[in-house]
């Protein structure tokens, strides 16, 4: 994963220098993440409940051509979060159609990828607990931007609809201690595979004050098409620019799924060129 990040940065900087008419943004982030997990462990009637916070590191890239497209990628990492090592990336590409002064259509596609490894003897009452998971979440979306305001304060609003497939592939192994004196321990070894399909509905809002303060708020819900359950995803970002190239950024995001809730708060330095 680290080699992939280095290659990505080199390619990003090289290609960006060729297409100078576009807007490019790079932001390293640092902050905290909280993970609250509750799941029934395969092969056991015991419900596993964990709640932990850890350092959260990320690197954000964005490339914008306002009349044609935008793409952005966020690579992140956290160690020792509920005894787990976490690496992930989020990528999305949006293509614009019917561009007008006060509106434009958007067709987008993206992918969320997450790899998680857990190895610990600290989860009572298990021992030799090992869980490895790769999560792939490709998605499609379509919507429309609406632009309001003037040169001093500008607003944009984008309602959108989409679809997502979450593909989980992994393995879980652990040992259950004897249930009674003289009993034998029980070793569980199983896969942790799962597939889910979601309908998406979202709303993105942005306001820019005097060209140097950007506030973005985003919300979308995920509706499980098999279980009819609904999960919320909400995020916010505040960028304050000191000049055309440099600024500071704050991001927060809340994500809920069937087994866990995550929320992070991160800050960083923006470089735009």
Coordinates of C-alpha atoms in Angstrom, one line a residue:
X1 CA 0.0 0.0 0.0
X2 CA 2.8 2.5 0.8
X3 CA 4.4 1.8 -2.6
X4 CA 1.1 2.5 -4.3
X5 CA 0.8 5.8 -2.5
X6 CA 4.3 6.9 -3.6
X7 CA 3.7 6.0 -7.2
X8 CA 0.3 7.8 -7.1
X9 CA 1.9 11.0 -5.9
X10 CA 4.6 11.0 -8.5
X11 CA 2.1 10.4 -11.3
X12 CA -0.2 13.1 -9.9
X13 CA 2.5 15.8 -9.8
X14 CA 3.9 14.9 -13.2
X15 CA 0.5 14.9 -15.1
X16 CA -0.7 17.9 -13.2
X17 CA 2.2 20.0 -14.5
X18 CA 1.2 19.1 -18.1
X19 CA -2.4 20.3 -17.7
X20 CA -1.9 23.7 -16.0
X21 CA -5.4 25.0 -16.9
X22 CA -7.0 22.7 -14.3
X23 CA -7.1 23.1 -10.6
X24 CA -5.2 20.7 -8.4
X25 CA -5.3 20.3 -4.6
X26 CA -3.1 18.2 -2.3
X27 CA -3.8 18.0 1.4
X28 CA -2.1 15.8 4.1
X29 CA -4.3 15.2 7.1
X30 CA -3.8 14.2 10.7
X31 CA -6.4 13.6 13.4
X32 CA -8.4 11.0 15.3
X33 CA -10.9 8.3 14.4
X34 CA -13.3 6.5 16.7
X35 CA -14.6 3.0 15.9
X36 CA -17.6 1.5 17.7
X37 CA -18.2 -2.1 16.6
X38 CA -20.8 -4.7 17.6
X39 CA -21.0 -8.1 15.9
X40 CA -21.8 -11.7 16.6
X41 CA -18.7 -13.8 16.0
X42 CA -19.1 -16.5 13.5
X43 CA -19.2 -20.0 15.2
X44 CA -20.1 -18.5 18.6
X45 CA -23.2 -17.1 20.4
X46 CA -21.0 -14.4 21.9
X47 CA -21.5 -10.8 20.7
X48 CA -18.3 -8.9 20.2
X49 CA -18.4 -5.3 21.3
X50 CA -15.4 -2.9 20.9
X51 CA -15.1 0.8 21.1
X52 CA -11.7 2.5 20.5
X53 CA -10.0 5.7 19.2
X54 CA -6.7 6.0 17.4
X55 CA -4.5 8.3 15.3
X56 CA -5.8 8.8 11.8
X57 CA -3.6 9.8 8.9
X58 CA -4.7 10.7 5.4
X59 CA -3.6 12.2 2.1
X60 CA -6.2 13.9 -0.2
X61 CA -5.9 14.7 -3.9
X62 CA -8.3 16.6 -6.2
X63 CA -8.1 17.5 -9.8
X64 CA -10.8 19.8 -11.2
X65 CA -11.8 21.1 -14.6
X66 CA -15.0 23.0 -13.8
X67 CA -16.5 22.6 -17.3
X68 CA -15.6 18.9 -17.9
X69 CA -14.8 16.7 -14.9
X70 CA -13.3 16.3 -11.4
X71 CA -11.7 13.4 -9.7
X72 CA -10.5 13.0 -6.1
X73 CA -8.8 10.3 -4.0
X74 CA -8.3 10.0 -0.3
X75 CA -5.7 7.5 1.0
X76 CA -5.8 6.8 4.8
X77 CA -4.3 4.7 7.6
X78 CA -4.9 3.9 11.2
X79 CA -2.9 1.6 13.5
X80 CA -4.1 -0.2 16.7
X81 CA -7.7 0.8 16.2
X82 CA -9.6 -1.9 18.1
X83 CA -6.5 -4.1 17.8
X84 CA -6.5 -3.6 14.0
X85 CA -4.3 -2.1 11.3
X86 CA -6.4 -0.2 8.7
X87 CA -5.5 0.9 5.2
X88 CA -8.0 2.3 2.8
X89 CA -8.6 4.6 -0.2
X90 CA -11.7 6.3 -1.6
X91 CA -11.7 7.4 -5.3
X92 CA -14.4 9.1 -7.4
X93 CA -14.6 10.5 -10.9
X94 CA -17.4 12.9 -12.0
X95 CA -18.1 13.9 -15.6
X96 CA -20.1 17.0 -16.3
X97 CA -22.8 17.4 -19.0
X98 CA -25.1 20.2 -20.1
X99 CA -22.8 22.8 -18.4
X100 CA -24.5 26.2 -18.0
X101 CA -23.8 29.2 -15.8
X102 CA -26.4 28.2 -13.2
X103 CA -26.4 24.4 -13.5
X104 CA -24.7 21.2 -14.8
X105 CA -25.4 17.5 -14.8
X106 CA -23.1 15.0 -13.1
X107 CA -22.4 11.3 -13.9
X108 CA -20.0 9.7 -11.5
X109 CA -18.3 6.4 -10.6
X110 CA -16.0 5.5 -7.8
X111 CA -14.6 2.8 -5.5
X112 CA -14.0 2.5 -1.8
X113 CA -11.3 -0.1 -0.8
X114 CA -10.4 -1.0 2.7
X115 CA -8.1 -3.7 4.1
X116 CA -8.1 -4.5 7.8
X117 CA -6.0 -7.0 9.8
X118 CA -6.7 -7.9 13.4
X119 CA -4.4 -10.0 15.6
X120 CA -4.8 -10.0 19.4
X121 CA -5.2 -12.0 22.6
X122 CA -6.9 -9.1 24.3
X123 CA -10.5 -9.8 23.2
X124 CA -12.2 -11.7 26.1
X125 CA -12.9 -14.6 26.2
X126 CA -11.1 -15.5 23.0
X127 CA -7.5 -16.2 22.4
X128 CA -5.4 -16.3 19.1
X129 CA -8.0 -14.0 17.5
X130 CA -7.2 -13.2 13.9
X131 CA -9.4 -11.4 11.4
X132 CA -8.4 -10.3 7.9
X133 CA -10.8 -8.5 5.6
X134 CA -10.7 -6.8 2.2
X135 CA -13.7 -4.6 1.5
X136 CA -14.5 -3.4 -2.1
X137 CA -17.4 -0.9 -2.6
X138 CA -17.8 0.2 -6.2
X139 CA -20.6 2.7 -6.8
X140 CA -22.3 4.8 -9.5
X141 CA -24.2 8.1 -9.1
X142 CA -25.9 10.8 -11.1
X143 CA -27.2 14.2 -10.1
X144 CA -27.4 17.9 -11.0
X145 CA -25.5 21.0 -9.7
X146 CA -27.5 24.2 -9.1
X147 CA -25.5 27.4 -8.6
X148 CA -26.8 30.5 -6.7
X149 CA -25.3 33.6 -5.2
X150 CA -23.0 36.4 -6.5
X151 CA -19.2 37.1 -6.7
X152 CA -19.0 37.6 -2.9
X153 CA -21.0 34.6 -1.7
X154 CA -21.6 31.6 -4.0
X155 CA -23.7 28.5 -3.3
X156 CA -24.1 25.2 -5.0
X157 CA -26.5 22.3 -4.3
X158 CA -26.4 18.9 -5.8
X159 CA -29.1 16.2 -5.2
X160 CA -28.1 12.8 -6.5
X161 CA -29.1 9.2 -6.7
X162 CA -26.9 6.1 -7.1
X163 CA -26.2 2.4 -6.3
X164 CA -23.4 0.6 -4.5
X165 CA -22.2 -2.9 -4.0
X166 CA -20.2 -3.9 -0.9
X167 CA -18.1 -7.0 -1.4
X168 CA -16.3 -8.3 1.7
X169 CA -13.7 -11.1 1.5
X170 CA -11.8 -12.3 4.5
X171 CA -11.0 -15.0 7.1
X172 CA -11.5 -15.3 10.9
X173 CA -9.8 -17.6 13.3
X174 CA -10.0 -17.7 17.1
X175 CA -10.0 -20.1 20.1
X176 CA -12.9 -20.4 22.6
X177 CA -11.7 -21.5 26.1
X178 CA -13.3 -24.5 27.8
X179 CA -16.9 -23.9 28.9
X180 CA -16.5 -26.0 32.0
X181 CA -13.7 -27.5 34.2
X182 CA -12.0 -30.3 32.4
X183 CA -13.5 -29.3 29.0
X184 CA -11.7 -28.8 25.8
X185 CA -11.0 -25.5 24.0
X186 CA -12.8 -25.0 20.7
X187 CA -11.0 -23.6 17.6
X188 CA -13.1 -21.7 15.1
X189 CA -11.8 -21.1 11.6
X190 CA -14.2 -19.6 9.0
X191 CA -14.4 -17.1 6.2
X192 CA -15.8 -13.6 6.8
X193 CA -17.3 -13.1 3.3
X194 CA -20.4 -11.0 2.7
X195 CA -22.1 -9.2 -0.2
X196 CA -24.6 -6.4 0.1
X197 CA -26.3 -4.1 -2.4
X198 CA -27.5 -0.6 -1.7
X199 CA -29.6 2.2 -3.3
X200 CA -28.1 5.6 -2.6
X201 CA -29.7 9.0 -2.2
X202 CA -27.7 12.1 -1.3
X203 CA -27.4 15.9 -1.1
X204 CA -24.2 18.0 -1.4
X205 CA -24.1 21.6 -0.3
X206 CA -21.2 24.1 -0.7
X207 CA -20.9 27.8 0.1
X208 CA -17.9 30.0 -0.8
X209 CA -17.3 33.3 1.0
X210 CA -15.2 35.9 -0.8
X211 CA -13.2 33.3 -2.7
X212 CA -11.2 32.2 0.3
X213 CA -13.5 30.3 2.7
X214 CA -15.2 27.1 1.5
X215 CA -17.7 25.1 3.5
X216 CA -19.0 21.8 2.2
X217 CA -21.7 19.6 3.8
X218 CA -22.6 16.2 2.4
X219 CA -25.2 13.6 3.3
X220 CA -26.3 10.4 1.8
X221 CA -28.3 7.3 3.0
X222 CA -27.7 3.7 2.0
X223 CA -30.7 1.5 1.7
X224 CA -30.0 -2.3 1.9
X225 CA -32.0 -3.8 -0.9
X226 CA -32.3 -7.2 0.8
X227 CA -32.8 -6.3 4.4
X228 CA -34.5 -2.9 3.9
X229 CA -32.2 -1.3 6.5
X230 CA -31.0 2.3 6.1
X231 CA -27.6 3.6 7.1
X232 CA -26.4 7.3 7.2
X233 CA -23.2 8.8 5.9
X234 CA -22.5 12.5 6.6
X235 CA -19.4 14.6 6.2
X236 CA -18.3 18.2 6.5
X237 CA -15.2 20.2 5.3
X238 CA -14.0 23.7 6.0
X239 CA -11.2 25.2 4.0
X240 CA -9.7 28.6 4.7
X241 CA -7.2 30.0 2.2
X242 CA -4.5 32.6 3.0
X243 CA -3.7 33.2 -0.7
X244 CA -4.2 31.4 -4.1
X245 CA -2.0 28.5 -3.1
X246 CA -2.0 27.8 0.6
X247 CA -4.7 27.3 3.3
X248 CA -5.8 25.1 6.1
X249 CA -8.5 22.4 6.1
X250 CA -10.7 20.6 8.6
X251 CA -12.7 17.5 7.8
X252 CA -15.1 15.3 9.7
X253 CA -17.1 12.2 8.6
X254 CA -19.6 9.9 10.2
X255 CA -20.3 6.5 8.7
X256 CA -22.8 3.8 10.0
X257 CA -23.1 0.2 8.8
X258 CA -24.8 -2.9 10.0
X259 CA -22.0 -3.7 12.5
X260 CA -20.2 -0.5 13.3
X261 CA -20.1 3.3 13.5
X262 CA -17.0 5.4 12.6
X263 CA -16.4 9.1 13.0
X264 CA -13.2 11.0 12.3
X265 CA -11.9 14.5 12.8
X266 CA -8.8 15.6 10.8
X267 CA -7.0 18.8 10.0
X268 CA -4.3 19.6 7.4
X269 CA -2.5 22.1 5.2
X270 CA -4.0 22.7 1.7
X271 CA -1.8 23.3 -1.3
X272 CA -3.6 24.4 -4.5
X273 CA -2.0 24.9 -7.9

